[in-house]
mmCIF file with all atom_site columns, C-alpha atoms in Angstrom:
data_model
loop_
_atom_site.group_PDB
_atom_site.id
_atom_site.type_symbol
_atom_site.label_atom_id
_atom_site.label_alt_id
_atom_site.label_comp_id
_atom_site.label_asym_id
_atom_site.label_entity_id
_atom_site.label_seq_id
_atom_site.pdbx_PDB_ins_code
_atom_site.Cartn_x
_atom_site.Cartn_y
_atom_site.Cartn_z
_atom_site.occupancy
_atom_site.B_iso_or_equiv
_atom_site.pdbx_formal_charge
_atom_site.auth_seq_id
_atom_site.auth_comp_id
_atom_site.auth_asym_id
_atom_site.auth_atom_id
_atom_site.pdbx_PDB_model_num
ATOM 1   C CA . UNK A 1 1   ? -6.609  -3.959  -9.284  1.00 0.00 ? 1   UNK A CA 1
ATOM 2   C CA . UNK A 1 2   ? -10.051 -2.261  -8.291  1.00 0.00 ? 2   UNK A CA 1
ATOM 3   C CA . UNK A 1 3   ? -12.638 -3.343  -6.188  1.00 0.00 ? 3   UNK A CA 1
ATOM 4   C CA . UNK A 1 4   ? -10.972 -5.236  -3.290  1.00 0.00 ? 4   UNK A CA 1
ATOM 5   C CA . UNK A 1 5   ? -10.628 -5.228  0.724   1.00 0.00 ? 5   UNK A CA 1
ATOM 6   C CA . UNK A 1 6   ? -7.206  -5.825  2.436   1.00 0.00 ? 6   UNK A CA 1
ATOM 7   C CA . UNK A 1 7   ? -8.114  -6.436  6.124   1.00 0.00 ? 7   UNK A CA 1
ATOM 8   C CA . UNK A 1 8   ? -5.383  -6.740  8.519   1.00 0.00 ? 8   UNK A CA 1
ATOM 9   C CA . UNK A 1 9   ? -2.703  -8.129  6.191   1.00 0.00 ? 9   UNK A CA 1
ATOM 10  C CA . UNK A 1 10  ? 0.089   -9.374  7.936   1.00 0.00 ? 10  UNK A CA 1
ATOM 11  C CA . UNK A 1 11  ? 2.768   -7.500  5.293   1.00 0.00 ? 11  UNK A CA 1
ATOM 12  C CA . UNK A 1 12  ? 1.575   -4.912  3.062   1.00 0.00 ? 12  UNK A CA 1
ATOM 13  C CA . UNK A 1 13  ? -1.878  -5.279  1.421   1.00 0.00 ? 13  UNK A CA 1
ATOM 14  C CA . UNK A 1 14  ? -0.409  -4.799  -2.403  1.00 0.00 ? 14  UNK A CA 1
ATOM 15  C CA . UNK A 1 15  ? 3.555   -4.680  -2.752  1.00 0.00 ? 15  UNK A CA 1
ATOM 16  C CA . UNK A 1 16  ? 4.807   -2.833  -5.976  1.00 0.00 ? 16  UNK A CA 1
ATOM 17  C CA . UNK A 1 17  ? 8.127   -3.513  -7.517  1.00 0.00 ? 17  UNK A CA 1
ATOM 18  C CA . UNK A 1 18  ? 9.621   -1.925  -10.047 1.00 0.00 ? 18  UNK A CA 1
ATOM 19  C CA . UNK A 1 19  ? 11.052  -4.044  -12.389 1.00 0.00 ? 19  UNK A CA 1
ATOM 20  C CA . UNK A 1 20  ? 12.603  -2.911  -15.857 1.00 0.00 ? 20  UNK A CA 1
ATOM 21  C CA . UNK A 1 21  ? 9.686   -3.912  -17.484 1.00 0.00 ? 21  UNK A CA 1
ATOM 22  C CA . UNK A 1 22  ? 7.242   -4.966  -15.218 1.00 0.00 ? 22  UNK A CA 1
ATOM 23  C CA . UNK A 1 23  ? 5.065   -2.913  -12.688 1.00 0.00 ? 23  UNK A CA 1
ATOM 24  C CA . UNK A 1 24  ? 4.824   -0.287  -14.809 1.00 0.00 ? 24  UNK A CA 1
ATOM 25  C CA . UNK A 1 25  ? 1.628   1.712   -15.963 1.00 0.00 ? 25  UNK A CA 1
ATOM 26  C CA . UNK A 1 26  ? -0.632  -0.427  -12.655 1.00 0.00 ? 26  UNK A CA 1
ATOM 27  C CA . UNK A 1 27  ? -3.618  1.183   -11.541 1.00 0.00 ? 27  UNK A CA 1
ATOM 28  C CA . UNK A 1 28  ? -5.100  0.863   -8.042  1.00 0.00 ? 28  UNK A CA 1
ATOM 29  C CA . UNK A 1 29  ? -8.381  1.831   -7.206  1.00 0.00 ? 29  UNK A CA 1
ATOM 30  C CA . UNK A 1 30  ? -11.394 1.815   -4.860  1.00 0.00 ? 30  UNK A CA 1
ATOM 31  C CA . UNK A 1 31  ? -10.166 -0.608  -2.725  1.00 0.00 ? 31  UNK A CA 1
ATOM 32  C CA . UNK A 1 32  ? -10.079 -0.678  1.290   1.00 0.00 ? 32  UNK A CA 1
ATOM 33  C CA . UNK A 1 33  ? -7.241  -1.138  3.490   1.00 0.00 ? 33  UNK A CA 1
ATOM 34  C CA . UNK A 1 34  ? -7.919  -2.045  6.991   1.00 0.00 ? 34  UNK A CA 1
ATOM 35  C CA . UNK A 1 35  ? -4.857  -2.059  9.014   1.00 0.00 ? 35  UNK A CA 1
ATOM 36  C CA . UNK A 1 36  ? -3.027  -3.594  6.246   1.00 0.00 ? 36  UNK A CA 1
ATOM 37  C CA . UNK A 1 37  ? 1.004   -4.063  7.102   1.00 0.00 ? 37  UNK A CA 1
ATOM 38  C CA . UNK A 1 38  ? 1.099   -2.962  11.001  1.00 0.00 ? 38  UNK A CA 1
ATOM 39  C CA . UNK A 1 39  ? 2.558   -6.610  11.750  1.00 0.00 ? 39  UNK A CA 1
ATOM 40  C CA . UNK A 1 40  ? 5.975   -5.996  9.607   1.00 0.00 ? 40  UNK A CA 1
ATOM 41  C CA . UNK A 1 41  ? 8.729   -4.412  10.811  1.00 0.00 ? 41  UNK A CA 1
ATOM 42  C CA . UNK A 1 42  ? 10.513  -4.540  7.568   1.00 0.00 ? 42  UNK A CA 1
ATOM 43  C CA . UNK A 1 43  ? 9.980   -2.682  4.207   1.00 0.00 ? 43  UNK A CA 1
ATOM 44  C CA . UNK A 1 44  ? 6.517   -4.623  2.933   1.00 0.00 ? 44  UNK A CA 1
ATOM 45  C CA . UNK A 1 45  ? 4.211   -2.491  5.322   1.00 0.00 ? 45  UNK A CA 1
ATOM 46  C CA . UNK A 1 46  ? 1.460   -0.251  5.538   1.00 0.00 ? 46  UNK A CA 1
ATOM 47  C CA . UNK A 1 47  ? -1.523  -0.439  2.479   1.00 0.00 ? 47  UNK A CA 1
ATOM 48  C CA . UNK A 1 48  ? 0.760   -0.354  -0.407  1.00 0.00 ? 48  UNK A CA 1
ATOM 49  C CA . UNK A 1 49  ? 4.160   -0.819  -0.420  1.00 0.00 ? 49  UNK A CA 1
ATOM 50  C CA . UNK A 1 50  ? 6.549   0.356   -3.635  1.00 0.00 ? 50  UNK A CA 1
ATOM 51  C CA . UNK A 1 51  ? 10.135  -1.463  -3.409  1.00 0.00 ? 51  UNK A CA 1
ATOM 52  C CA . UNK A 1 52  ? 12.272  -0.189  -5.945  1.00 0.00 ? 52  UNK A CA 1
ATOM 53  C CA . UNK A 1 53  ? 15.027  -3.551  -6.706  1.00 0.00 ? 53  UNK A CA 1
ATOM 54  C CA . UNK A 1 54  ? 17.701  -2.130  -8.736  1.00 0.00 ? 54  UNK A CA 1
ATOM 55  C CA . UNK A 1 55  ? 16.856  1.563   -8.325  1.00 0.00 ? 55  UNK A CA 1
ATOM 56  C CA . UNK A 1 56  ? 14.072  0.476   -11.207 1.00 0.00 ? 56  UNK A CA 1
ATOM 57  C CA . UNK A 1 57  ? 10.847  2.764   -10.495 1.00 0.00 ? 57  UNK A CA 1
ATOM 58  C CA . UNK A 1 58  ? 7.497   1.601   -11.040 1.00 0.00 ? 58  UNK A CA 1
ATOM 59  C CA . UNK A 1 59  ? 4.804   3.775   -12.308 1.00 0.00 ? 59  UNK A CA 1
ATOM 60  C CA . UNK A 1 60  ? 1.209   3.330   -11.225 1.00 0.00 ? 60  UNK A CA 1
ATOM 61  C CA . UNK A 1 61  ? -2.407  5.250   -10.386 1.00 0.00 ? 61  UNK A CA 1
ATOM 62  C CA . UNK A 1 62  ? -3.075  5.046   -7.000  1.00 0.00 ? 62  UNK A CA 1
ATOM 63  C CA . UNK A 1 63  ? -6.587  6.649   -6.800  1.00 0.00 ? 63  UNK A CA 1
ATOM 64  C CA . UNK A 1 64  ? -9.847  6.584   -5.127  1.00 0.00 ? 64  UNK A CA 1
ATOM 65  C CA . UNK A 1 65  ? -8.653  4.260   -2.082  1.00 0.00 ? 65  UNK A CA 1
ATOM 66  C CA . UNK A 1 66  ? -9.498  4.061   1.720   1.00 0.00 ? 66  UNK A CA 1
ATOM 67  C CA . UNK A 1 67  ? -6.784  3.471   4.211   1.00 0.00 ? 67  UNK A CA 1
ATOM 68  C CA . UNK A 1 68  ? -7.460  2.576   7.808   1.00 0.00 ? 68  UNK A CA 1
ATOM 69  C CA . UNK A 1 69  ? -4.438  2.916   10.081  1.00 0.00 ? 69  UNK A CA 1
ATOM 70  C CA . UNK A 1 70  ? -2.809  0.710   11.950  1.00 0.00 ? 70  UNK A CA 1
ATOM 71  C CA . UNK A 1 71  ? -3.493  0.952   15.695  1.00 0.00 ? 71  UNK A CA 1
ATOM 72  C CA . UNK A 1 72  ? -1.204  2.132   18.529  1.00 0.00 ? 72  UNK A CA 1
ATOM 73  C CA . UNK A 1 73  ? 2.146   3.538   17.599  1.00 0.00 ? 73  UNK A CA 1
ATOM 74  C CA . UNK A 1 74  ? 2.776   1.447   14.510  1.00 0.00 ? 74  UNK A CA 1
ATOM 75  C CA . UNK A 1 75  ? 5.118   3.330   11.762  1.00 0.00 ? 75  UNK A CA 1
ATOM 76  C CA . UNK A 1 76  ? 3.125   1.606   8.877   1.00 0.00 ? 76  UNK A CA 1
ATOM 77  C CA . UNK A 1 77  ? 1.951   4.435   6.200   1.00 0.00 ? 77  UNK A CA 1
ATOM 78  C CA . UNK A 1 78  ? -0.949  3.940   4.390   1.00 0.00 ? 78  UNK A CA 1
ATOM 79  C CA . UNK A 1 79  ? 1.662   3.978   1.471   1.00 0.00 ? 79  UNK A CA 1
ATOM 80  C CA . UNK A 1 80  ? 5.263   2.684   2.134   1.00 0.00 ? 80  UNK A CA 1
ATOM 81  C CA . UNK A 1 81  ? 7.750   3.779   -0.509  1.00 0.00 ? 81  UNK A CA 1
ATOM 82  C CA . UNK A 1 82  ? 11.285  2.127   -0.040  1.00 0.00 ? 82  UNK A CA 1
ATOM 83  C CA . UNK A 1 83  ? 13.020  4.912   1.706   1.00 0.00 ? 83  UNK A CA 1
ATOM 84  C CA . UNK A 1 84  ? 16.502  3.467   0.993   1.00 0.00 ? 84  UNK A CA 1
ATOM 85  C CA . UNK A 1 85  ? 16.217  4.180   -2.409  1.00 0.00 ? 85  UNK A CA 1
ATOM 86  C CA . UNK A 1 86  ? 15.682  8.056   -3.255  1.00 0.00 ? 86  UNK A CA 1
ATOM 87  C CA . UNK A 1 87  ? 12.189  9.358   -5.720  1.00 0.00 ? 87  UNK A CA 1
ATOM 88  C CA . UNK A 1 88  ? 11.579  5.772   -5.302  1.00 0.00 ? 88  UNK A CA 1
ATOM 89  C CA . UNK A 1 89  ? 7.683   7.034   -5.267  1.00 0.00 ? 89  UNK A CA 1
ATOM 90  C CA . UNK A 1 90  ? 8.647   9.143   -7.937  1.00 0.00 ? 90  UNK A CA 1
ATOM 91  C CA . UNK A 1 91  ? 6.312   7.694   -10.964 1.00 0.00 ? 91  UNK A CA 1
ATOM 92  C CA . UNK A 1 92  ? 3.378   7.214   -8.620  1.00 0.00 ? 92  UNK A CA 1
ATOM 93  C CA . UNK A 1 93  ? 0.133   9.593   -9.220  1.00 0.00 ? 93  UNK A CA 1
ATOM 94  C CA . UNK A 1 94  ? -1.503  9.514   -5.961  1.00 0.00 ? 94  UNK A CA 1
ATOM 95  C CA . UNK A 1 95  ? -4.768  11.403  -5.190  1.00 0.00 ? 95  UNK A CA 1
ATOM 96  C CA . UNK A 1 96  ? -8.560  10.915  -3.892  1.00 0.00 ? 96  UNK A CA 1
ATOM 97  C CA . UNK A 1 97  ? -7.367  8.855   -1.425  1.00 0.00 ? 97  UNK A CA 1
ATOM 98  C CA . UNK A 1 98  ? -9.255  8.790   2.004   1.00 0.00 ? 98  UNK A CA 1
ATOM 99  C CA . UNK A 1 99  ? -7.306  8.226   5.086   1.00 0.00 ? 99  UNK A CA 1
ATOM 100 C CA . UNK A 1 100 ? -9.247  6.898   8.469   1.00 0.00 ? 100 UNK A CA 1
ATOM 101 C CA . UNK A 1 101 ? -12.418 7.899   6.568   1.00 0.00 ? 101 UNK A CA 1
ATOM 102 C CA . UNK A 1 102 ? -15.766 8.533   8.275   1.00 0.00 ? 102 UNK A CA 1
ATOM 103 C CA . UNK A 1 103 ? -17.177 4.940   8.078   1.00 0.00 ? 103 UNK A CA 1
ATOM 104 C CA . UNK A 1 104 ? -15.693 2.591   10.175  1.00 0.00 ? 104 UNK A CA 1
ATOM 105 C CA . UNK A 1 105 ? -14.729 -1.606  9.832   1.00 0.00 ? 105 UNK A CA 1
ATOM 106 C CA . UNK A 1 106 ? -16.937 -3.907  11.395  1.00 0.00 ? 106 UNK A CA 1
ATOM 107 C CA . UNK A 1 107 ? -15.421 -7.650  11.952  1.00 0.00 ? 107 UNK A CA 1
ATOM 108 C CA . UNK A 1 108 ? -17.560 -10.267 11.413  1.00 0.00 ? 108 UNK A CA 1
ATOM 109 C CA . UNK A 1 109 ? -18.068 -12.698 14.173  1.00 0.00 ? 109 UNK A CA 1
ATOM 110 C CA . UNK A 1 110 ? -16.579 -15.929 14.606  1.00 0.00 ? 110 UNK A CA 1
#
Protein backbone atom coordinates (compact mmCIF):
# COMPACT_ATOMS: atom_id res chain seq x y z
CA UNK A 1 0.00 0.00 0.00
CA UNK A 2 2.03 3.13 -1.34
CA UNK A 3 0.97 6.34 -2.29
CA UNK A 4 -1.91 7.27 0.07
CA UNK A 5 -3.03 10.05 2.77
CA UNK A 6 -4.72 9.04 6.10
CA UNK A 7 -6.09 12.36 7.49
CA UNK A 8 -7.55 12.33 10.83
CA UNK A 9 -8.78 8.72 10.91
CA UNK A 10 -10.97 8.10 13.59
CA UNK A 11 -9.04 4.49 14.53
CA UNK A 12 -5.77 3.78 13.14
CA UNK A 13 -5.00 4.80 9.52
CA UNK A 14 -3.83 1.01 8.41
CA UNK A 15 -4.42 -1.86 11.11
CA UNK A 16 -2.08 -4.97 10.66
CA UNK A 17 -2.97 -8.36 11.91
CA UNK A 18 -1.10 -11.13 11.96
CA UNK A 19 -2.77 -13.97 10.89
CA UNK A 20 -1.10 -17.51 10.27
CA UNK A 21 -1.04 -16.88 6.84
CA UNK A 22 -2.14 -13.64 6.11
CA UNK A 23 -0.44 -10.17 6.73
CA UNK A 24 2.65 -11.42 6.11
CA UNK A 25 5.47 -10.04 3.74
CA UNK A 26 3.03 -6.22 3.42
CA UNK A 27 4.85 -3.30 2.45
CA UNK A 28 3.93 0.27 3.40
CA UNK A 29 5.27 3.13 1.84
CA UNK A 30 5.24 6.87 1.08
CA UNK A 31 2.15 7.49 2.49
CA UNK A 32 1.01 10.43 4.98
CA UNK A 33 -0.57 10.18 8.22
CA UNK A 34 -2.21 13.18 9.57
CA UNK A 35 -3.37 12.68 13.02
CA UNK A 36 -4.45 9.29 12.17
CA UNK A 37 -5.92 7.24 15.46
CA UNK A 38 -5.92 10.18 18.26
CA UNK A 39 -9.86 9.52 18.59
CA UNK A 40 -9.39 5.71 19.97
CA UNK A 41 -8.76 4.90 23.21
CA UNK A 42 -8.38 1.29 22.49
CA UNK A 43 -5.64 -0.75 20.65
CA UNK A 44 -6.45 0.45 16.74
CA UNK A 45 -4.61 3.91 17.21
CA UNK A 46 -2.00 6.04 16.07
CA UNK A 47 -0.78 5.70 11.98
CA UNK A 48 -0.40 2.04 11.91
CA UNK A 49 -1.51 -0.24 14.22
CA UNK A 50 -0.03 -4.14 14.37
CA UNK A 51 -2.52 -6.46 16.52
CA UNK A 52 -1.07 -9.68 16.94
CA UNK A 53 -4.59 -12.30 17.39
CA UNK A 54 -3.25 -15.49 18.55
CA UNK A 55 0.30 -14.36 19.38
CA UNK A 56 0.58 -14.76 15.26
CA UNK A 57 3.20 -11.94 14.09
CA UNK A 58 2.91 -10.23 10.95
CA UNK A 59 5.83 -9.25 8.93
CA UNK A 60 5.84 -6.10 6.84
CA UNK A 61 8.15 -2.95 5.34
CA UNK A 62 7.20 0.01 6.85
CA UNK A 63 9.36 2.59 4.94
CA UNK A 64 9.50 5.98 3.58
CA UNK A 65 6.27 7.31 5.55
CA UNK A 66 5.25 10.70 7.18
CA UNK A 67 3.50 10.74 10.48
CA UNK A 68 1.84 13.81 11.89
CA UNK A 69 0.97 13.55 15.57
CA UNK A 70 -1.93 13.72 17.18
CA UNK A 71 -2.55 16.99 19.04
CA UNK A 72 -2.64 17.69 22.81
CA UNK A 73 -1.73 14.88 25.12
CA UNK A 74 -3.02 12.01 23.03
CA UNK A 75 -0.98 8.54 23.66
CA UNK A 76 -1.46 7.57 19.90
CA UNK A 77 2.15 6.54 18.33
CA UNK A 78 2.74 7.06 14.97
CA UNK A 79 3.02 3.15 15.10
CA UNK A 80 0.91 1.19 17.70
CA UNK A 81 2.14 -2.36 18.25
CA UNK A 82 -0.24 -4.45 20.56
CA UNK A 83 1.58 -4.09 23.78
CA UNK A 84 -0.28 -7.02 25.41
CA UNK A 85 1.34 -9.33 23.36
CA UNK A 86 5.33 -9.34 23.71
CA UNK A 87 7.90 -8.79 20.09
CA UNK A 88 4.53 -8.33 18.75
CA UNK A 89 6.48 -5.65 16.35
CA UNK A 90 8.98 -8.13 16.11
CA UNK A 91 8.88 -8.96 12.10
CA UNK A 92 8.39 -5.31 11.25
CA UNK A 93 11.44 -3.45 9.29
CA UNK A 94 10.83 0.06 10.07
CA UNK A 95 13.06 2.92 8.78
CA UNK A 96 13.01 6.36 6.66
CA UNK A 97 10.18 7.28 8.36
CA UNK A 98 9.59 11.08 9.06
CA UNK A 99 7.86 12.07 12.17
CA UNK A 100 6.11 15.79 12.39
CA UNK A 101 8.18 16.53 9.25
CA UNK A 102 9.00 20.06 8.07
CA UNK A 103 5.94 20.59 5.77
CA UNK A 104 2.87 21.01 7.36
CA UNK A 105 -1.19 19.83 6.50
CA UNK A 106 -3.34 22.30 5.11
CA UNK A 107 -7.32 21.45 5.34
CA UNK A 108 -9.22 22.28 2.62
CA UNK A 109 -12.14 24.51 3.15
CA UNK A 110 -15.60 23.62 3.45
Amino acid sequence: MSGNTFYKSWGSGIMIFGHQHTSKNVTIARNVFFEAGCGQVRGDRGGIAVMCPGVEKPTAAITGNTFYSCPGNSTARPIEPNARVPGCADGLVMEGNVIDGPVAMVAMPQ
